[in-house]
Coordinates of C-alpha atoms in Angstrom, one line a residue:
Chain T
M21 CA -13.7 -29.5 0.4
A22 CA -13.1 -25.9 -0.8
H23 CA -15.8 -23.5 0.3
P24 CA -17.6 -21.4 -2.2
L25 CA -17.4 -18.3 0.0
F26 CA -13.7 -18.8 0.8
S27 CA -12.3 -20.5 -2.2
A28 CA -8.8 -19.1 -1.9
A29 CA -5.8 -21.0 -0.5
G30 CA -4.6 -18.1 1.6
H31 CA -6.1 -16.4 4.6
L32 CA -8.1 -13.2 4.8
V33 CA -7.9 -11.2 8.0
A34 CA -10.4 -8.4 8.6
I35 CA -9.7 -6.0 11.5
G36 CA -12.1 -3.5 13.0
G37 CA -9.8 -0.5 13.1
A38 CA -7.6 1.1 15.8
E39 CA -5.7 -2.1 16.3
D40 CA -2.6 -1.8 18.5
R41 CA 0.4 -0.9 16.3
T42 CA 2.9 0.1 19.0
S43 CA 2.8 -2.1 22.1
D44 CA 2.2 -5.8 22.1
L45 CA 0.7 -5.9 18.6
E46 CA -1.7 -8.8 19.4
I47 CA -3.7 -8.7 16.2
L48 CA -0.8 -7.9 13.8
K49 CA 1.1 -10.8 15.5
N50 CA -1.9 -13.1 14.5
V51 CA -1.7 -11.8 11.0
F52 CA 2.0 -12.4 10.7
A53 CA 1.7 -15.9 12.1
L54 CA -0.4 -16.9 9.1
T55 CA 2.5 -16.0 6.6
P56 CA 3.1 -18.8 4.1
E57 CA 6.3 -20.7 4.8
G58 CA 9.5 -18.9 4.0
N59 CA 8.0 -15.6 2.9
R60 CA 8.4 -12.7 5.3
E61 CA 7.9 -9.9 2.8
V62 CA 5.0 -7.5 3.6
A63 CA 3.3 -5.1 1.2
V64 CA 1.3 -2.3 2.9
I65 CA -1.3 -0.6 0.7
A66 CA -2.3 2.9 2.0
T67 CA -4.6 3.8 -0.8
A68 CA -7.6 4.3 1.5
S69 CA -5.7 6.6 3.8
G70 CA -5.7 10.4 3.7
I71 CA -2.5 10.5 5.6
P72 CA -0.3 7.7 4.0
K73 CA 3.0 9.4 5.0
Q74 CA 1.9 9.1 8.7
V75 CA 0.4 5.6 8.5
L76 CA 2.9 3.7 6.3
P77 CA 5.9 4.2 8.7
E78 CA 3.8 3.0 11.6
Y79 CA 3.1 -0.3 9.9
E80 CA 6.7 -0.5 8.6
A81 CA 7.8 -0.3 12.3
A82 CA 5.2 -2.8 13.5
F83 CA 5.9 -5.5 10.8
S84 CA 9.6 -5.0 11.2
R85 CA 9.3 -5.7 14.9
L86 CA 7.4 -8.9 14.1
G87 CA 10.2 -10.1 11.9
A88 CA 9.4 -9.0 8.3
S89 CA 12.3 -9.3 5.9
Q90 CA 11.1 -6.4 3.9
V91 CA 8.1 -4.0 4.1
H92 CA 7.0 -2.5 0.8
L93 CA 5.2 0.9 1.4
L94 CA 2.7 1.4 -1.3
G95 CA 0.8 4.7 -1.4
I96 CA -1.0 4.0 -4.7
R97 CA -2.9 7.4 -5.0
D98 CA -4.5 7.0 -8.4
R99 CA -5.3 4.6 -11.2
R100 CA -2.0 5.2 -12.9
E101 CA -0.2 4.1 -9.8
A102 CA -2.6 1.1 -9.5
A103 CA -1.2 -0.1 -12.9
D104 CA 2.5 0.4 -12.1
A105 CA 4.5 -2.6 -13.0
D106 CA 7.1 -2.2 -10.2
T107 CA 4.2 -2.0 -7.6
V108 CA 2.7 -5.2 -9.1
R109 CA 6.0 -7.0 -8.8
R110 CA 6.3 -6.0 -5.1
I111 CA 2.9 -7.5 -4.4
E112 CA 3.7 -10.6 -6.3
K113 CA 6.7 -11.2 -4.0
S114 CA 4.9 -10.5 -0.7
G115 CA 3.6 -13.1 1.7
I116 CA 1.3 -10.6 3.4
I117 CA -0.6 -7.8 1.8
F118 CA -2.0 -5.3 4.2
F119 CA -4.7 -2.7 3.5
T120 CA -4.7 0.3 5.9
G121 CA -7.8 2.2 7.0
G122 CA -9.2 5.4 5.6
D123 CA -12.0 5.6 3.1
Q124 CA -13.1 2.3 1.4
L125 CA -14.6 4.2 -1.5
R126 CA -11.2 5.6 -2.3
L127 CA -9.9 2.0 -2.2
T128 CA -12.4 0.7 -4.7
N129 CA -12.4 3.8 -6.8
V130 CA -8.6 3.7 -7.3
L131 CA -8.0 -0.1 -7.3
G132 CA -11.2 -1.5 -8.9
G133 CA -10.3 -3.6 -11.9
S134 CA -6.6 -2.6 -11.7
P135 CA -3.5 -4.7 -12.3
V136 CA -2.6 -4.2 -8.6
L137 CA -6.0 -5.6 -7.5
R138 CA -5.6 -8.6 -9.8
A139 CA -2.2 -9.2 -8.4
V140 CA -3.6 -9.2 -4.8
R141 CA -6.4 -11.6 -5.8
K142 CA -3.8 -13.9 -7.4
R143 CA -1.6 -13.9 -4.3
L144 CA -4.6 -14.8 -2.1
Q145 CA -5.4 -17.7 -4.5
D146 CA -1.8 -18.8 -4.2
G147 CA -1.7 -18.9 -0.4
A148 CA -0.7 -15.4 0.8
V149 CA -2.3 -13.5 3.7
V150 CA -4.5 -10.6 2.8
A151 CA -5.3 -8.4 5.8
G152 CA -7.0 -5.1 6.2
T153 CA -8.1 -2.8 8.9
S154 CA -11.2 -0.5 9.1
A155 CA -11.8 0.6 5.4
G156 CA -9.4 -2.1 4.4
A157 CA -11.6 -4.7 6.1
A158 CA -15.0 -3.2 5.0
A159 CA -13.8 -3.3 1.3
M160 CA -13.0 -7.1 1.3
P161 CA -16.3 -8.6 0.3
S162 CA -18.0 -8.6 -3.1
T163 CA -20.4 -5.9 -1.8
M164 CA -19.4 -3.3 0.7
I165 CA -20.9 -0.5 2.8
Y166 CA -19.1 2.8 2.2
N167 CA -21.4 5.3 4.0
G168 CA -24.4 5.7 6.3
A169 CA -24.7 7.5 9.6
A170 CA -25.6 5.0 12.4
A171 CA -28.3 7.4 13.7
D172 CA -30.0 7.5 10.3
A173 CA -29.7 3.8 9.5
L174 CA -32.6 1.4 9.4
R175 CA -34.4 4.0 7.3
K176 CA -34.7 2.9 3.7
G177 CA -31.6 4.0 1.7
A178 CA -29.6 5.4 4.6
V179 CA -26.8 2.9 4.0
N180 CA -24.8 3.4 0.8
M181 CA -23.3 0.3 -0.7
T182 CA -21.3 -0.6 -3.8
S183 CA -19.1 -3.4 -5.2
G184 CA -16.1 -4.2 -3.0
L185 CA -12.7 -5.7 -3.8
G186 CA -14.2 -9.2 -4.1
F187 CA -11.8 -11.1 -1.9
V188 CA -14.7 -13.0 -0.2
D189 CA -18.4 -13.7 -1.0
G190 CA -21.3 -14.1 1.3
L191 CA -20.3 -11.6 4.0
I192 CA -20.8 -7.9 4.5
I193 CA -18.2 -6.4 6.8
D194 CA -18.5 -3.3 9.0
S195 CA -15.8 -1.9 11.2
H196 CA -15.6 0.4 14.4
F197 CA -18.8 -1.5 15.0
L198 CA -19.5 -1.3 18.7
E199 CA -17.7 2.0 19.1
R200 CA -19.9 3.7 16.5
G201 CA -23.1 1.8 17.2
R202 CA -23.5 0.4 13.7
F203 CA -25.9 -2.5 14.5
T204 CA -28.6 -0.7 12.5
R205 CA -26.4 -0.5 9.4
L206 CA -26.1 -4.3 9.2
M207 CA -29.8 -4.7 10.0
E208 CA -30.7 -2.5 7.1
V209 CA -28.3 -4.4 4.9
G210 CA -29.8 -7.7 6.1
A211 CA -33.3 -6.5 5.3
S212 CA -32.3 -5.4 1.8
N213 CA -30.9 -8.9 1.1
P214 CA -30.8 -11.5 3.9
E215 CA -28.4 -13.9 2.2
H216 CA -25.1 -12.4 3.3
L217 CA -23.9 -12.8 6.9
G218 CA -23.3 -9.4 8.6
V219 CA -19.9 -9.2 10.3
G220 CA -19.4 -6.3 12.7
L221 CA -15.9 -5.8 13.8
G222 CA -15.1 -3.9 17.0
E223 CA -12.0 -1.9 17.3
D224 CA -8.9 -3.9 18.2
A225 CA -10.8 -7.0 17.2
G226 CA -10.5 -9.0 14.0
V227 CA -11.6 -12.1 12.2
I228 CA -9.5 -14.7 10.4
M229 CA -11.4 -16.1 7.4
H230 CA -9.9 -19.6 7.1
P231 CA -10.0 -21.2 3.6
H232 CA -12.8 -23.6 4.6
G233 CA -15.4 -21.1 5.6
I234 CA -14.5 -20.9 9.3
L235 CA -14.4 -17.5 10.9
E236 CA -12.0 -17.2 14.0
A237 CA -12.2 -14.1 16.2
I238 CA -8.9 -12.6 17.3
G239 CA -7.9 -9.6 19.5
P240 CA -9.2 -8.2 22.8
G241 CA -12.5 -6.8 21.2
H242 CA -15.7 -8.3 19.9
V243 CA -16.9 -9.6 16.6
I244 CA -20.7 -9.2 16.3
L245 CA -22.5 -11.4 13.7
I246 CA -26.0 -10.5 12.4
D247 CA -27.5 -13.4 10.6
S248 CA -30.5 -12.5 8.6
L249 CA -30.9 -15.8 6.7
D250 CA -34.1 -16.7 8.6
L251 CA -35.6 -13.2 8.3
A252 CA -39.4 -13.7 8.7
S253 CA -40.6 -10.4 7.4
S254 CA -39.7 -6.8 6.7
N255 CA -41.6 -3.9 5.2
I256 CA -38.5 -2.6 3.3
A257 CA -39.7 -3.2 -0.2
D258 CA -43.0 -1.4 0.4
L259 CA -41.5 1.8 1.9
D260 CA -40.7 5.1 0.5
M261 CA -37.0 6.2 0.7
G262 CA -36.1 7.5 4.2
K263 CA -39.0 5.6 6.0
P264 CA -38.2 3.4 9.0
V265 CA -37.6 -0.3 8.3
A266 CA -39.2 -3.0 10.3
V267 CA -37.4 -6.3 10.8
E268 CA -38.8 -9.6 12.1
H269 CA -36.2 -12.1 13.3
M270 CA -32.5 -11.7 12.8
I271 CA -30.0 -13.8 14.9
L272 CA -27.3 -12.0 16.8
H273 CA -24.0 -13.5 18.1
A274 CA -20.9 -12.0 19.8
L275 CA -17.6 -13.7 19.2
V276 CA -14.6 -13.1 21.4
S277 CA -11.0 -14.3 20.8
G278 CA -11.0 -18.1 20.5
H279 CA -14.6 -18.4 19.4
G280 CA -15.6 -19.0 15.8
F281 CA -18.4 -19.5 13.3
D282 CA -19.0 -21.9 10.5
V283 CA -20.5 -19.7 7.8
E284 CA -21.8 -22.5 5.6
A285 CA -23.5 -24.3 8.4
R286 CA -24.4 -21.0 10.2
R287 CA -23.1 -22.6 13.3
Y288 CA -21.5 -20.8 16.3
L289 CA -18.3 -22.5 17.5
V290 CA -17.2 -22.4 21.1
P291 CA -13.4 -22.7 21.6
H292 CA -13.2 -26.5 21.5
E293 CA -15.5 -26.7 18.5
L294 CA -13.5 -24.1 16.7
S295 CA -10.3 -26.1 17.4
A296 CA -11.9 -29.2 16.1
A297 CA -13.2 -27.5 13.0
L298 CA -9.8 -26.0 12.2
A299 CA -8.0 -29.3 12.7
E300 CA -10.5 -31.1 10.4
S301 CA -10.2 -28.5 7.7
R302 CA -6.4 -28.8 7.5
Chain O
M15 CA -56.9 -13.4 30.7
A16 CA -54.7 -11.0 32.7
H17 CA -51.0 -11.3 31.8
P18 CA -48.5 -11.9 34.6
L19 CA -46.1 -9.3 33.0
F20 CA -48.8 -6.7 32.5
S21 CA -51.4 -7.3 35.2
A22 CA -52.5 -3.7 35.5
A23 CA -55.8 -2.4 34.1
G24 CA -54.1 0.8 32.8
H25 CA -51.6 1.3 30.0
L26 CA -47.9 1.9 30.3
V27 CA -46.2 3.9 27.6
A28 CA -42.4 3.9 27.4
I29 CA -40.8 6.6 25.2
G30 CA -37.1 6.6 24.0
G31 CA -36.4 10.3 24.7
A32 CA -36.4 13.5 22.6
E33 CA -40.0 13.0 21.7
D34 CA -41.6 16.0 19.9
R35 CA -43.1 18.3 22.5
T36 CA -43.7 21.4 20.3
S37 CA -44.9 20.6 16.8
D38 CA -47.3 17.8 16.0
L39 CA -46.8 15.9 19.3
E40 CA -47.3 12.5 17.6
I41 CA -46.2 10.4 20.6
L42 CA -47.8 12.5 23.3
K43 CA -51.0 12.4 21.3
N44 CA -50.9 8.6 21.5
V45 CA -50.4 8.8 25.2
F46 CA -53.3 11.2 25.7
A47 CA -55.6 9.1 23.6
L48 CA -55.3 6.3 26.1
T49 CA -56.7 8.4 29.0
P50 CA -59.5 6.7 30.9
E51 CA -63.0 8.0 30.1
G52 CA -63.8 11.4 31.6
N53 CA -60.4 12.1 33.3
R54 CA -58.2 14.7 31.5
E55 CA -56.0 15.6 34.4
V56 CA -52.3 15.0 34.0
A57 CA -49.6 14.7 36.6
V58 CA -46.0 15.4 35.3
I59 CA -43.3 14.1 37.6
A60 CA -39.9 15.7 36.9
T61 CA -37.9 14.0 39.7
A62 CA -35.4 12.5 37.2
S63 CA -34.6 15.9 35.6
G64 CA -31.8 18.2 36.6
I65 CA -33.7 21.1 35.0
P66 CA -37.3 20.7 36.2
K67 CA -38.1 24.4 35.9
Q68 CA -37.3 24.2 32.2
V69 CA -38.9 20.8 31.5
L70 CA -42.2 21.1 33.4
P71 CA -43.6 24.1 31.5
E72 CA -42.8 22.3 28.2
Y73 CA -45.0 19.4 29.2
E74 CA -47.6 21.7 30.6
A75 CA -47.9 23.5 27.2
A76 CA -47.9 20.2 25.3
F77 CA -50.6 18.5 27.4
S78 CA -52.7 21.6 27.5
R79 CA -52.6 21.8 23.7
L80 CA -53.8 18.1 23.7
G81 CA -56.8 19.0 25.8
A82 CA -55.8 18.3 29.4
S83 CA -58.2 19.9 31.9
Q84 CA -55.4 20.4 34.4
V85 CA -51.6 19.7 34.5
H86 CA -50.1 19.1 37.9
L87 CA -46.4 20.0 37.8
L88 CA -44.6 17.9 40.3
G89 CA -40.9 18.5 40.9
I90 CA -40.5 16.0 43.8
R91 CA -36.8 16.7 44.6
D92 CA -36.3 14.5 47.7
R93 CA -37.8 11.8 49.9
R94 CA -39.7 14.3 52.0
E95 CA -41.5 15.6 48.9
A96 CA -42.1 12.0 47.8
A97 CA -44.3 11.6 50.9
D98 CA -46.2 14.9 50.6
A99 CA -49.9 14.3 51.1
D100 CA -51.0 17.0 48.6
T101 CA -48.7 15.6 45.9
V102 CA -50.2 12.1 46.5
R103 CA -53.7 13.6 46.2
R104 CA -52.9 15.2 42.8
I105 CA -51.6 11.8 41.5
E106 CA -54.8 10.1 42.8
K107 CA -56.9 12.5 40.7
S108 CA -54.9 12.1 37.5
G109 CA -55.8 10.0 34.5
I110 CA -52.2 10.3 33.1
I111 CA -49.0 10.2 35.1
F112 CA -46.0 11.2 33.1
F113 CA -42.3 10.8 34.1
T114 CA -39.8 13.1 32.4
G115 CA -36.3 12.2 31.4
G116 CA -33.1 12.8 33.4
D117 CA -31.4 10.3 35.6
Q118 CA -33.3 7.1 36.4
L119 CA -31.2 6.6 39.5
R120 CA -32.4 9.9 40.9
L121 CA -35.9 8.6 40.1
T122 CA -35.6 5.4 42.1
N123 CA -33.5 6.9 44.8
V124 CA -36.1 9.6 45.6
L125 CA -39.3 7.6 44.8
G126 CA -38.4 4.0 45.8
G127 CA -41.0 2.7 48.4
S128 CA -42.5 6.2 48.8
P129 CA -46.2 7.2 49.1
V130 CA -46.0 8.9 45.7
L131 CA -44.8 5.7 44.1
R132 CA -47.5 3.6 45.8
A133 CA -50.1 6.1 44.5
V134 CA -48.8 5.8 41.0
R135 CA -48.9 2.0 41.1
K136 CA -52.4 2.1 42.5
R137 CA -53.5 4.5 39.6
L138 CA -52.0 2.0 37.1
Q139 CA -53.9 -0.8 38.7
D140 CA -57.1 1.2 38.5
G141 CA -56.8 2.1 34.8
A142 CA -54.7 5.2 34.5
V143 CA -52.0 5.8 31.9
V144 CA -48.5 5.8 33.2
A145 CA -46.0 7.1 30.7
G146 CA -42.3 8.1 30.8
T147 CA -39.6 9.2 28.5
S148 CA -35.9 8.4 28.6
A149 CA -35.0 7.9 32.3
G150 CA -38.8 7.8 32.9
A151 CA -39.0 4.8 30.5
A152 CA -35.9 3.0 31.6
A153 CA -37.0 3.0 35.3
M154 CA -40.4 1.3 34.6
P155 CA -39.5 -2.4 34.9
S156 CA -38.7 -4.3 38.1
T157 CA -35.0 -4.2 37.1
M158 CA -33.4 -1.2 35.3
I159 CA -30.1 -0.2 33.7
Y160 CA -28.8 3.1 35.1
N161 CA -25.3 3.4 33.7
G162 CA -22.9 1.8 31.3
A163 CA -21.0 3.4 28.4
A164 CA -22.0 1.7 25.2
A165 CA -18.3 1.5 24.1
D166 CA -17.5 -0.5 27.3
A167 CA -20.5 -2.7 27.3
L168 CA -20.4 -6.4 26.6
R169 CA -17.5 -6.5 29.0
K170 CA -18.5 -8.2 32.3
G171 CA -19.9 -5.7 34.7
A172 CA -19.8 -2.7 32.4
V173 CA -23.6 -2.2 32.7
N174 CA -24.9 -1.1 36.1
M175 CA -28.3 -2.2 37.1
T176 CA -30.6 -1.9 40.1
S177 CA -34.3 -2.3 41.0
G178 CA -36.6 -0.2 39.0
L179 CA -40.0 1.3 39.8
G180 CA -41.7 -2.0 39.3
F181 CA -44.5 -1.0 36.9
V182 CA -43.9 -4.0 34.7
D183 CA -42.1 -7.4 34.9
G184 CA -40.3 -9.4 32.3
L185 CA -38.8 -6.5 30.3
I186 CA -35.6 -4.4 30.5
I187 CA -36.0 -1.0 28.8
D188 CA -33.2 1.1 27.4
S189 CA -33.7 4.5 25.7
H190 CA -31.9 6.7 23.2
F191 CA -31.1 3.2 21.8
L192 CA -30.2 3.7 18.2
E193 CA -28.7 7.2 18.7
R194 CA -26.3 6.1 21.4
G195 CA -25.6 2.6 20.0
R196 CA -26.8 0.7 23.0
F197 CA -27.3 -2.8 21.5
T198 CA -24.3 -4.1 23.5
R199 CA -25.9 -3.0 26.8
L200 CA -29.0 -5.1 26.2
M201 CA -26.8 -8.0 25.0
E202 CA -24.8 -7.9 28.2
V203 CA -28.0 -7.8 30.2
G204 CA -29.5 -10.7 28.2
A205 CA -26.3 -12.8 28.8
S206 CA -26.5 -12.0 32.6
N207 CA -30.1 -13.3 32.6
P208 CA -31.8 -14.4 29.4
E209 CA -35.3 -14.3 30.9
H210 CA -36.3 -10.7 30.3
L211 CA -37.0 -9.3 26.9
G212 CA -34.7 -6.4 26.0
V213 CA -36.6 -3.3 24.7
G214 CA -34.5 -0.7 23.1
L215 CA -36.3 2.5 22.4
G216 CA -35.1 4.9 19.7
E217 CA -35.6 8.6 20.2
D218 CA -39.1 9.8 19.1
A219 CA -40.2 6.2 19.3
G220 CA -42.3 4.6 22.0
V221 CA -44.0 1.4 23.0
I222 CA -47.5 1.0 24.5
M223 CA -47.7 -1.9 26.9
H224 CA -51.3 -3.1 26.6
P225 CA -52.8 -4.8 29.6
H226 CA -52.7 -8.3 27.9
G227 CA -48.9 -8.4 27.2
I228 CA -49.0 -6.9 23.8
L229 CA -46.4 -4.3 22.9
E230 CA -47.4 -1.7 20.2
A231 CA -44.7 0.5 18.6
I232 CA -45.6 4.2 18.2
G233 CA -43.9 7.3 16.8
P234 CA -41.6 7.8 13.8
G235 CA -38.6 6.0 15.3
H236 CA -37.7 2.4 15.9
V237 CA -38.2 0.0 18.8
I238 CA -35.6 -2.7 18.8
L239 CA -36.2 -6.0 20.7
I240 CA -33.4 -8.3 21.8
D241 CA -34.8 -11.6 22.9
S242 CA -32.3 -13.8 24.7
L243 CA -34.7 -16.5 25.8
D244 CA -33.1 -19.0 23.4
L245 CA -29.5 -18.1 24.3
A246 CA -27.4 -21.1 23.5
S247 CA -24.2 -20.3 25.3
S248 CA -22.2 -17.5 26.9
N249 CA -18.9 -17.3 28.7
I250 CA -20.1 -14.6 31.1
A251 CA -20.2 -16.6 34.3
D252 CA -16.6 -17.8 33.8
L253 CA -15.1 -14.4 33.1
D254 CA -13.2 -12.0 35.3
M255 CA -14.8 -8.5 35.6
G256 CA -14.1 -6.3 32.5
K257 CA -13.4 -9.2 30.2
P258 CA -15.3 -9.5 26.8
V259 CA -18.5 -11.4 26.9
A260 CA -19.3 -14.0 24.2
V261 CA -22.9 -14.6 23.2
E262 CA -24.4 -17.4 21.1
H263 CA -27.8 -16.7 19.6
M264 CA -30.1 -13.9 20.6
I265 CA -33.0 -12.8 18.4
L266 CA -33.3 -9.3 17.1
H267 CA -36.4 -7.5 15.9
A268 CA -37.1 -3.9 14.8
L269 CA -40.6 -2.6 15.3
V270 CA -41.9 0.5 13.6
S271 CA -45.2 2.3 14.2
G272 CA -48.2 -0.1 13.8
H273 CA -46.1 -3.2 14.4
G274 CA -46.2 -5.1 17.7
F275 CA -45.0 -8.0 19.8
D276 CA -46.7 -10.6 22.0
V277 CA -44.4 -10.9 24.9
E278 CA -45.8 -14.1 26.4
A279 CA -45.8 -15.9 23.0
R280 CA -42.6 -14.2 22.0
R281 CA -44.3 -13.5 18.7
Y282 CA -43.7 -10.6 16.3
L283 CA -47.0 -9.0 15.1
V284 CA -47.2 -7.3 11.7
P285 CA -49.9 -4.6 11.5
H286 CA -52.9 -6.9 10.8
E287 CA -51.8 -9.3 13.5
L288 CA -51.4 -6.5 16.0
S289 CA -54.9 -5.2 15.2
A290 CA -56.3 -8.7 15.7
A291 CA -54.4 -9.3 18.9
L292 CA -55.6 -5.9 20.3
A293 CA -59.2 -6.5 19.3
E294 CA -59.1 -10.0 20.9
S295 CA -57.7 -8.7 24.2
R296 CA -60.5 -6.0 24.6

């Protein structure tokens, strides 16, 4: 009963950014709890970050507090480092691979097609947890947003997209979603191609993508879903670049911790339905 | 075939704020074009504004350029002025009554139940145009939003509401909608009571509310509609104040100039459907 969108054995966790890293670590605790049996090694990849020397020790401290046996701090600044054999070995040993925030275009530009990325994909297939925050979340799907001012969005071409890290299909992930008013970005994306579910992560909110296509919201924030599959009409294909896009009929949901969504069935899951769906998929 | 939501003979025009007042005046031109036959007098009410002496001359210049025979500049700062007989007479003579932006709570606090407000309502019944921008748009319905930081919204109680000016029923209007990321405000409002259609006006965008319940988008910006009527579930009634609100199933539309919406039928109207609906309702 493997799901085409979530065919890996491991868990993906996408976090909206600005998750608590110093007090009660609610979201990171959730990530750590998914670790495969007997493997408490964590690899933190800070490629996206412009300030890796500041960010890496924060995650080292947080994951150590949660009980990590070792935290590998991986800056990976360029394509040479993305092919480094020792770095690949550290990833191959880790039960959790965590991508920091920063710029998702740096992430794909440095890691796209690299031995490091292949190693992460293999770990996910084999049951490890792959988590990422902000840029590290946005980059997870096959296609990602990397730029687009919210105020300009919903004008043809305002949102810039490219191929992502390819950990999951069928979703487009946006972060800092409520805080930066990014609804129009996912609406423009949905008008451009209604097939993929738009997942908008608020800060200090996250979503666990369970292997069988079930999303589970975690953290104190919101996860907004914009489902364009039943889009009735849009003028987007007829417009010149920069012109305002019309949209007829998208469906909007807000998930909070304990609520979920079945991506295949396009079905919202209130807490008891989520529990049942997760029990069934085990 | 009068519509319960739009029972007046005149037109209401709600504008999202920051409309062009100095170059080609696209939206104000649309407002002016709705003037009842033979009456080119305009009353501008700046009660909402903290800077009426700056704002009033701008509208005087704009409406004069468009061909107004007279522009009455009405500051109306307090409840005594809201009962002034000369002010009421100016409103009674005007074919267009225009509310500036500012603070909608000042608008309702000063004008609620006043002779000036009764005169405006009477003019709308008798076929005049009542238009408003920003606060002047938000205050139009029976219930209005007057406060609520977008970043806090969708947490129970984050949005503050009170009775509005009562020009239209069945809608909740929010302004500066895309620019300030206010989707979550209308989602919280829709969860609190799904009956009323959420109308989110972008800057330099507006909506004409035609007498027969047809909305028509105008201007170069977007009008976002959030329709909660088919809300499937929400936890809002069970939550403590400040806790995050879950929402299952709201419908989202984006209108651009020339597109419309039939509020009664909850039907999106592409340009040829809008033209047909407006021709039929004449």
